[in-house]
Amino acid sequence: MNMVPSTQGKEASTTRECYLKLRQLILAGDLPPGKKLKIEELRALLKTGASPVREALSLLTSDMLVERIDQRGFRAAPVSKANFQEILTLRCSLEDMALRASIANGDTAWEERVVLSHHRMSRTERNNTELFEEVHKMFHMALLSNADMPMLLRYCDQLYDLNIRYRYLAADGPRYGERSVAAEHEEIFDATLRRDADAASELLISHYRRTGEYFISQMEG
Amino acid sequence: MNMVPSTQGKEASTTRECYLKLRQLILAGDLPPGKKLKIEELRALLKTGASPVREALSLLTSDMLVERIDQRGFRAAPVSKANFQEILTLRCSLEDMALRASIANGDTAWEERVVLSHHRMSRTERNNTELFEEVHKMFHMALLSNADMPMLLRYCDQLYDLNIRYRYLAADGPRYGERSVAAEHEEIFDATLRRDADAASELLISHYRRTGEYFISQMEG
DNA sequence: ATGTCAAATAATATCGATATTTTGGAGTTG
DNA sequence: CAACTCCAAAATATCGATATTATTTGACAT
């Protein structure tokens, strides 16, 4: 009888919705690092049952955004200088691998994805944090998307999100040096389209390191 | 009043038990790749409720041993030549990083862990597959254990298990070339204790590649 | 025969309630 | 006054049942 599709298009499961919402809350710092995540609270917040919440938290555990202690519940993953450092190191190594593989497999469809995502990013205002972070991630993942290594891409995606979380947390503090981020993106973009893997990778990694070292200097200064 | 502890020692949660059992079943190939994993069946097999089973399957999803399709249940992760290849590539890269970091941080306690696990492995018969795989993994993880990079170690651990699964599956086929596996372990061991990172890493990686390429040649031959 | 549709069947996802375990505090003792 | 035990409150983990959603079956029309 229900001829008008209630939510038109994709009917996600309750669990997935919980997962996405909780993920966003943690990434944006609304559920701060180390905070105890009580089922009952979240159940009330998301207006749903306990099962989907539990399962969503389970999934977030594998993204390393939530810690679980057997019989003692869940809590938002803590942050630390060492953890940030490790994320940075792993990203440099894994994205280097992925970008090289992506370029090596380079085809037209991929090139178009890169161009499109780059264009969208350039057209998005940086003030609109939420939206900018989204297109920014799209651009970076598009660069890697042709690597033909699904597990590697999954790791890169995870690490990207873990890193973004630190960015959100730091955003409360002093505005981070506007630097020449846009110019750096431009250089990476150009080198990639030139299929110059060495240059592209070098630029990408130093892009990360520069941002990373700035944060590290702030974290316990 | 219960003065005699029922299971003496560690009381794990039902979920964890399910997780460990299912994991072993999948690794050993008792739940073959691609097989539909129906909650009801597993519930009966493990003699427990549906909730722990669901949660355990959720956890296995993050280990990439189980695939989940929203609203359509779980299935054991499929296998493929490409997937094996990717696992091999990632292991070579990540274990290289971990081993170098581990050696760089090298201290006495770590050295003793390595020596101990090596000794245990050398004292274990290869025929006792189950047990040998356990001590073998212990040895390899001990080598990396001093890297002081928890996320990296987690990735290595995951990838190790994914690889072992292919070994179990291939074990049904022709016995894999006894080769000089023991000798190779010896060389890796020696180079590591010498703190010769370049040599140790080189030996470790070629150890993996050799085994890997042997399997690949068999997979679709 | 073959393809389509609807009812029946089976499996998953979710809920509400119960059982277990942990946590916090009051009261007692050395 | 510190440390320890025991009890009450709270939170987690698990169960059994129901509601949703996918899949199969079989009748019917082409």
Short mmCIF file of N, CA, C and O in Angstrom, two decimals, chain B residues 121-214:
data_model
loop_
_atom_site.label_atom_id
_atom_site.label_comp_id
_atom_site.label_asym_id
_atom_site.label_seq_id
_atom_site.Cartn_x
_atom_site.Cartn_y
_atom_site.Cartn_z
N MET B 121 59.39 -22.29 19.15
CA MET B 121 59.07 -22.72 17.79
C MET B 121 59.97 -23.86 17.37
O MET B 121 59.51 -24.85 16.79
N SER B 122 61.25 -23.75 17.70
CA SER B 122 62.19 -24.79 17.26
C SER B 122 61.90 -26.12 17.95
O SER B 122 62.26 -27.17 17.45
N ARG B 123 61.23 -26.06 19.11
CA ARG B 123 60.92 -27.29 19.84
C ARG B 123 59.57 -27.88 19.46
O ARG B 123 59.15 -28.88 20.04
N THR B 124 58.86 -27.25 18.55
CA THR B 124 57.53 -27.74 18.20
C THR B 124 57.56 -28.46 16.85
O THR B 124 58.12 -27.96 15.88
N GLU B 125 56.95 -29.63 16.83
CA GLU B 125 56.89 -30.42 15.61
C GLU B 125 55.99 -29.75 14.57
O GLU B 125 54.92 -29.27 14.91
N ARG B 126 56.43 -29.79 13.34
CA ARG B 126 55.63 -29.17 12.28
C ARG B 126 54.34 -29.96 11.99
O ARG B 126 53.38 -29.40 11.45
N ASN B 127 54.34 -31.23 12.32
CA ASN B 127 53.15 -32.04 12.01
C ASN B 127 51.95 -31.57 12.83
O ASN B 127 50.82 -31.63 12.38
N ASN B 128 52.24 -31.16 14.05
CA ASN B 128 51.17 -30.66 14.91
C ASN B 128 50.75 -29.28 14.42
O ASN B 128 51.09 -28.25 15.01
N THR B 129 50.00 -29.27 13.32
CA THR B 129 49.71 -28.02 12.61
C THR B 129 49.17 -26.93 13.52
O THR B 129 49.70 -25.83 13.59
N GLU B 130 48.10 -27.26 14.23
CA GLU B 130 47.44 -26.30 15.11
C GLU B 130 48.45 -25.60 16.02
O GLU B 130 48.56 -24.39 16.05
N LEU B 131 49.21 -26.41 16.74
CA LEU B 131 50.16 -25.87 17.70
C LEU B 131 51.30 -25.13 17.01
O LEU B 131 51.71 -24.06 17.45
N PHE B 132 51.79 -25.72 15.92
CA PHE B 132 52.91 -25.06 15.25
C PHE B 132 52.53 -23.68 14.74
O PHE B 132 53.30 -22.72 14.89
N GLU B 133 51.34 -23.60 14.17
CA GLU B 133 50.89 -22.29 13.68
C GLU B 133 50.87 -21.27 14.81
O GLU B 133 51.18 -20.10 14.62
N GLU B 134 50.51 -21.74 16.00
CA GLU B 134 50.44 -20.81 17.12
C GLU B 134 51.82 -20.27 17.51
O GLU B 134 52.02 -19.07 17.63
N VAL B 135 52.77 -21.18 17.69
CA VAL B 135 54.11 -20.72 18.10
C VAL B 135 54.81 -19.97 16.97
O VAL B 135 55.60 -19.05 17.21
N HIS B 136 54.49 -20.36 15.74
CA HIS B 136 55.06 -19.68 14.59
C HIS B 136 54.61 -18.21 14.56
O HIS B 136 55.41 -17.30 14.37
N LYS B 137 53.31 -18.03 14.81
CA LYS B 137 52.80 -16.66 14.87
C LYS B 137 53.44 -15.89 16.01
O LYS B 137 53.82 -14.73 15.86
N MET B 138 53.58 -16.56 17.15
CA MET B 138 54.21 -15.93 18.31
C MET B 138 55.59 -15.41 17.95
O MET B 138 55.96 -14.28 18.32
N PHE B 139 56.35 -16.22 17.26
CA PHE B 139 57.71 -15.83 16.89
C PHE B 139 57.69 -14.58 16.00
O PHE B 139 58.37 -13.59 16.29
N HIS B 140 56.86 -14.64 14.97
CA HIS B 140 56.82 -13.50 14.05
C HIS B 140 56.34 -12.23 14.73
O HIS B 140 56.88 -11.14 14.49
N MET B 141 55.34 -12.37 15.59
CA MET B 141 54.85 -11.16 16.26
C MET B 141 55.86 -10.66 17.31
O MET B 141 55.96 -9.45 17.53
N ALA B 142 56.60 -11.57 17.90
CA ALA B 142 57.62 -11.15 18.86
C ALA B 142 58.67 -10.27 18.18
O ALA B 142 59.13 -9.28 18.75
N LEU B 143 59.03 -10.64 16.96
CA LEU B 143 60.00 -9.83 16.22
C LEU B 143 59.55 -8.38 16.11
O LEU B 143 60.33 -7.44 16.25
N LEU B 144 58.25 -8.20 15.89
CA LEU B 144 57.71 -6.86 15.64
C LEU B 144 57.30 -6.13 16.92
O LEU B 144 57.03 -4.93 16.90
N SER B 145 57.27 -6.89 18.02
CA SER B 145 56.54 -6.42 19.21
C SER B 145 57.12 -5.18 19.86
O SER B 145 56.47 -4.55 20.69
N ASN B 146 58.32 -4.80 19.49
CA ASN B 146 58.93 -3.65 20.15
C ASN B 146 58.79 -2.36 19.34
O ASN B 146 59.43 -1.36 19.65
N ALA B 147 57.96 -2.41 18.32
CA ALA B 147 57.87 -1.27 17.40
C ALA B 147 57.24 -0.06 18.07
O ALA B 147 57.39 1.06 17.62
N ASP B 148 56.48 -0.28 19.14
CA ASP B 148 55.82 0.82 19.84
C ASP B 148 54.85 1.54 18.92
O ASP B 148 54.74 2.76 18.94
N MET B 149 54.17 0.76 18.07
CA MET B 149 53.15 1.31 17.18
C MET B 149 51.96 0.36 17.21
O MET B 149 51.84 -0.52 16.35
N PRO B 150 51.07 0.56 18.16
CA PRO B 150 49.98 -0.39 18.38
C PRO B 150 49.08 -0.61 17.16
O PRO B 150 48.68 -1.75 16.88
N MET B 151 48.80 0.44 16.43
CA MET B 151 47.94 0.27 15.26
C MET B 151 48.63 -0.56 14.19
O MET B 151 48.02 -1.44 13.58
N LEU B 152 49.89 -0.26 13.99
CA LEU B 152 50.65 -1.02 13.01
C LEU B 152 50.67 -2.50 13.38
O LEU B 152 50.47 -3.37 12.53
N LEU B 153 50.87 -2.78 14.64
CA LEU B 153 50.91 -4.18 15.07
C LEU B 153 49.57 -4.86 14.86
O LEU B 153 49.48 -6.03 14.51
N ARG B 154 48.52 -4.09 15.09
CA ARG B 154 47.20 -4.66 14.87
C ARG B 154 47.00 -5.02 13.40
O ARG B 154 46.47 -6.08 13.08
N TYR B 155 47.42 -4.15 12.52
CA TYR B 155 47.33 -4.46 11.09
C TYR B 155 48.14 -5.71 10.77
O TYR B 155 47.67 -6.59 10.05
N CYS B 156 49.35 -5.78 11.29
CA CYS B 156 50.20 -6.94 11.01
C CYS B 156 49.54 -8.22 11.51
O CYS B 156 49.58 -9.25 10.85
N ASP B 157 48.95 -8.14 12.67
CA ASP B 157 48.28 -9.29 13.24
C ASP B 157 47.12 -9.75 12.36
O ASP B 157 46.99 -10.94 12.04
N GLN B 158 46.31 -8.81 11.96
CA GLN B 158 45.20 -9.10 11.06
C GLN B 158 45.68 -9.76 9.77
O GLN B 158 45.14 -10.78 9.33
N LEU B 159 46.67 -9.15 9.18
CA LEU B 159 47.17 -9.66 7.89
C LEU B 159 47.79 -11.03 8.05
O LEU B 159 47.68 -11.89 7.17
N TYR B 160 48.43 -11.24 9.19
CA TYR B 160 49.00 -12.56 9.44
C TYR B 160 47.91 -13.62 9.42
O TYR B 160 48.05 -14.67 8.80
N ASP B 161 46.81 -13.32 10.09
CA ASP B 161 45.71 -14.29 10.14
C ASP B 161 45.08 -14.51 8.78
O ASP B 161 44.74 -15.65 8.42
N LEU B 162 44.90 -13.44 8.03
CA LEU B 162 44.33 -13.59 6.70
C LEU B 162 45.22 -14.50 5.86
O LEU B 162 44.74 -15.33 5.07
N ASN B 163 46.51 -14.35 6.03
CA ASN B 163 47.46 -15.17 5.27
C ASN B 163 47.39 -16.63 5.70
O ASN B 163 47.39 -17.54 4.88
N ILE B 164 47.34 -16.83 7.00
CA ILE B 164 47.28 -18.19 7.54
C ILE B 164 46.08 -18.93 6.97
O ILE B 164 46.13 -20.13 6.73
N ARG B 165 45.01 -18.20 6.75
CA ARG B 165 43.81 -18.83 6.21
C ARG B 165 44.10 -19.45 4.85
O ARG B 165 43.68 -20.57 4.57
N TYR B 166 44.83 -18.73 4.03
CA TYR B 166 45.18 -19.28 2.73
C TYR B 166 46.07 -20.51 2.90
O TYR B 166 45.98 -21.46 2.14
N ARG B 167 46.92 -20.48 3.90
CA ARG B 167 47.78 -21.64 4.13
C ARG B 167 46.94 -22.86 4.48
O ARG B 167 47.16 -23.95 3.95
N TYR B 168 45.99 -22.66 5.38
CA TYR B 168 45.11 -23.78 5.77
C TYR B 168 44.36 -24.32 4.54
O TYR B 168 44.24 -25.52 4.35
N LEU B 169 43.84 -23.39 3.75
CA LEU B 169 43.07 -23.81 2.58
C LEU B 169 43.95 -24.59 1.61
O LEU B 169 43.54 -25.59 1.03
N ALA B 170 45.19 -24.13 1.44
CA ALA B 170 46.09 -24.78 0.50
C ALA B 170 46.58 -26.12 1.05
O ALA B 170 46.99 -26.99 0.29
N ALA B 171 46.50 -26.27 2.35
CA ALA B 171 47.01 -27.49 2.96
C ALA B 171 46.23 -28.72 2.51
O ALA B 171 46.71 -29.84 2.58
N ASP B 172 45.00 -28.49 2.03
CA ASP B 172 44.22 -29.60 1.50
C ASP B 172 44.88 -30.13 0.24
O ASP B 172 44.87 -31.32 -0.03
N GLY B 173 45.45 -29.22 -0.52
CA GLY B 173 46.11 -29.61 -1.77
C GLY B 173 47.44 -30.29 -1.45
O GLY B 173 47.64 -30.81 -0.36
N PRO B 174 48.33 -30.28 -2.44
CA PRO B 174 49.63 -30.95 -2.26
C PRO B 174 50.43 -30.28 -1.15
O PRO B 174 50.38 -29.08 -0.98
N ARG B 175 51.14 -31.07 -0.40
CA ARG B 175 51.97 -30.57 0.68
C ARG B 175 52.90 -29.48 0.16
O ARG B 175 53.53 -29.64 -0.88
N TYR B 176 52.99 -28.40 0.87
CA TYR B 176 53.82 -27.33 0.34
C TYR B 176 55.30 -27.51 0.67
O TYR B 176 55.67 -27.89 1.76
N GLY B 177 56.09 -27.28 -0.39
CA GLY B 177 57.52 -27.53 -0.39
C GLY B 177 58.18 -27.30 0.96
O GLY B 177 58.26 -26.16 1.39
N GLU B 178 58.67 -28.33 1.58
CA GLU B 178 59.25 -28.19 2.91
C GLU B 178 60.37 -27.14 2.91
O GLU B 178 60.63 -26.51 3.91
N ARG B 179 60.96 -26.99 1.74
CA ARG B 179 61.97 -25.95 1.56
C ARG B 179 62.91 -25.84 2.75
O ARG B 179 63.11 -26.80 3.49
N SER B 180 63.43 -24.66 2.94
CA SER B 180 64.37 -24.46 4.04
C SER B 180 63.79 -23.46 5.02
O SER B 180 64.45 -22.55 5.48
N VAL B 181 62.49 -23.66 5.29
CA VAL B 181 61.78 -22.70 6.13
C VAL B 181 62.48 -22.51 7.48
O VAL B 181 62.68 -21.38 7.93
N ALA B 182 62.89 -23.63 8.06
CA ALA B 182 63.55 -23.54 9.36
C ALA B 182 64.84 -22.72 9.25
O ALA B 182 65.11 -21.86 10.08
N ALA B 183 65.60 -22.97 8.18
CA ALA B 183 66.85 -22.24 7.99
C ALA B 183 66.58 -20.75 7.82
O ALA B 183 67.31 -19.90 8.35
N GLU B 184 65.51 -20.43 7.10
CA GLU B 184 65.17 -19.03 6.90
C GLU B 184 64.82 -18.35 8.22
O GLU B 184 65.23 -17.22 8.48
N HIS B 185 64.07 -19.06 9.05
CA HIS B 185 63.77 -18.51 10.37
C HIS B 185 65.05 -18.23 11.14
O HIS B 185 65.20 -17.20 11.81
N GLU B 186 65.97 -19.16 11.03
CA GLU B 186 67.25 -19.03 11.72
C GLU B 186 67.97 -17.75 11.30
O GLU B 186 68.46 -16.98 12.14
N GLU B 187 67.99 -17.51 10.00
CA GLU B 187 68.69 -16.33 9.48
C GLU B 187 68.04 -15.04 9.96
O GLU B 187 68.72 -14.09 10.36
N ILE B 188 66.71 -15.03 9.92
CA ILE B 188 65.98 -13.84 10.38
C ILE B 188 66.29 -13.59 11.85
O ILE B 188 66.57 -12.46 12.28
N PHE B 189 66.24 -14.67 12.60
CA PHE B 189 66.51 -14.61 14.04
C PHE B 189 67.89 -14.02 14.31
O PHE B 189 68.04 -13.07 15.09
N ASP B 190 68.89 -14.56 13.63
CA ASP B 190 70.26 -14.10 13.85
C ASP B 190 70.42 -12.62 13.50
O ASP B 190 70.97 -11.84 14.28
N ALA B 191 69.93 -12.26 12.33
CA ALA B 191 70.08 -10.86 11.89
C ALA B 191 69.40 -9.91 12.87
O ALA B 191 69.90 -8.82 13.14
N THR B 192 68.26 -10.35 13.39
CA THR B 192 67.53 -9.49 14.33
C THR B 192 68.33 -9.28 15.61
O THR B 192 68.47 -8.15 16.09
N LEU B 193 68.88 -10.37 16.14
CA LEU B 193 69.65 -10.24 17.38
C LEU B 193 70.92 -9.43 17.15
O LEU B 193 71.40 -8.73 18.04
N ARG B 194 71.44 -9.50 15.93
CA ARG B 194 72.60 -8.68 15.57
C ARG B 194 72.21 -7.21 15.43
O ARG B 194 73.05 -6.33 15.20
N ARG B 195 70.90 -6.94 15.47
CA ARG B 195 70.36 -5.59 15.26
C ARG B 195 70.66 -5.09 13.85
O ARG B 195 70.75 -3.86 13.63
N ASP B 196 70.78 -6.01 12.94
CA ASP B 196 71.04 -5.64 11.56
C ASP B 196 69.70 -5.50 10.84
O ASP B 196 69.19 -6.43 10.22
N ALA B 197 69.13 -4.30 10.91
CA ALA B 197 67.76 -4.09 10.41
C ALA B 197 67.65 -4.38 8.92
O ALA B 197 66.70 -5.02 8.47
N ASP B 198 68.63 -3.89 8.14
CA ASP B 198 68.54 -4.10 6.70
C ASP B 198 68.50 -5.58 6.36
O ASP B 198 67.65 -6.02 5.59
N ALA B 199 69.40 -6.33 6.94
CA ALA B 199 69.46 -7.76 6.65
C ALA B 199 68.20 -8.47 7.13
O ALA B 199 67.59 -9.25 6.40
N ALA B 200 67.81 -8.18 8.35
CA ALA B 200 66.65 -8.86 8.93
C ALA B 200 65.41 -8.60 8.08
O ALA B 200 64.65 -9.54 7.75
N SER B 201 65.22 -7.35 7.73
CA SER B 201 64.04 -7.00 6.94
C SER B 201 64.07 -7.67 5.57
O SER B 201 63.08 -8.23 5.10
N GLU B 202 65.23 -7.61 4.95
CA GLU B 202 65.40 -8.25 3.64
C GLU B 202 65.07 -9.74 3.70
O GLU B 202 64.34 -10.29 2.88
N LEU B 203 65.58 -10.40 4.74
CA LEU B 203 65.36 -11.84 4.90
C LEU B 203 63.89 -12.13 5.17
O LEU B 203 63.32 -13.07 4.61
N LEU B 204 63.30 -11.32 6.03
CA LEU B 204 61.90 -11.53 6.38
C LEU B 204 61.01 -11.40 5.15
O LEU B 204 60.16 -12.26 4.88
N ILE B 205 61.24 -10.36 4.39
CA ILE B 205 60.40 -10.12 3.22
C ILE B 205 60.57 -11.21 2.17
O ILE B 205 59.60 -11.70 1.60
N SER B 206 61.80 -11.61 1.94
CA SER B 206 61.98 -12.65 0.91
C SER B 206 61.41 -13.98 1.41
O SER B 206 60.93 -14.79 0.63
N HIS B 207 61.43 -14.16 2.71
CA HIS B 207 60.78 -15.33 3.33
C HIS B 207 59.30 -15.34 2.96
O HIS B 207 58.75 -16.37 2.53
N TYR B 208 58.65 -14.20 3.10
CA TYR B 208 57.23 -14.11 2.76
C TYR B 208 57.00 -14.27 1.27
O TYR B 208 56.11 -14.99 0.83
N ARG B 209 57.79 -13.55 0.50
CA ARG B 209 57.59 -13.59 -0.95
C ARG B 209 57.76 -15.00 -1.49
O ARG B 209 57.00 -15.44 -2.35
N ARG B 210 58.76 -15.70 -1.01
CA ARG B 210 59.01 -17.04 -1.53
C ARG B 210 57.79 -17.93 -1.27
O ARG B 210 57.28 -18.60 -2.17
N THR B 211 57.34 -17.93 0.00
CA THR B 211 56.16 -18.73 0.33
C THR B 211 54.97 -18.27 -0.51
O THR B 211 54.24 -19.09 -1.06
N GLY B 212 54.81 -16.96 -0.62
CA GLY B 212 53.68 -16.38 -1.33
C GLY B 212 53.66 -16.78 -2.79
O GLY B 212 52.63 -17.24 -3.30
N GLU B 213 54.78 -16.64 -3.42
CA GLU B 213 54.80 -16.93 -4.85
C GLU B 213 54.56 -18.41 -5.13
O GLU B 213 53.97 -18.77 -6.14
N TYR B 214 55.01 -19.23 -4.22
CA TYR B 214 54.72 -20.65 -4.37
C TYR B 214 53.21 -20.89 -4.38
O TYR B 214 52.68 -21.60 -5.25
#
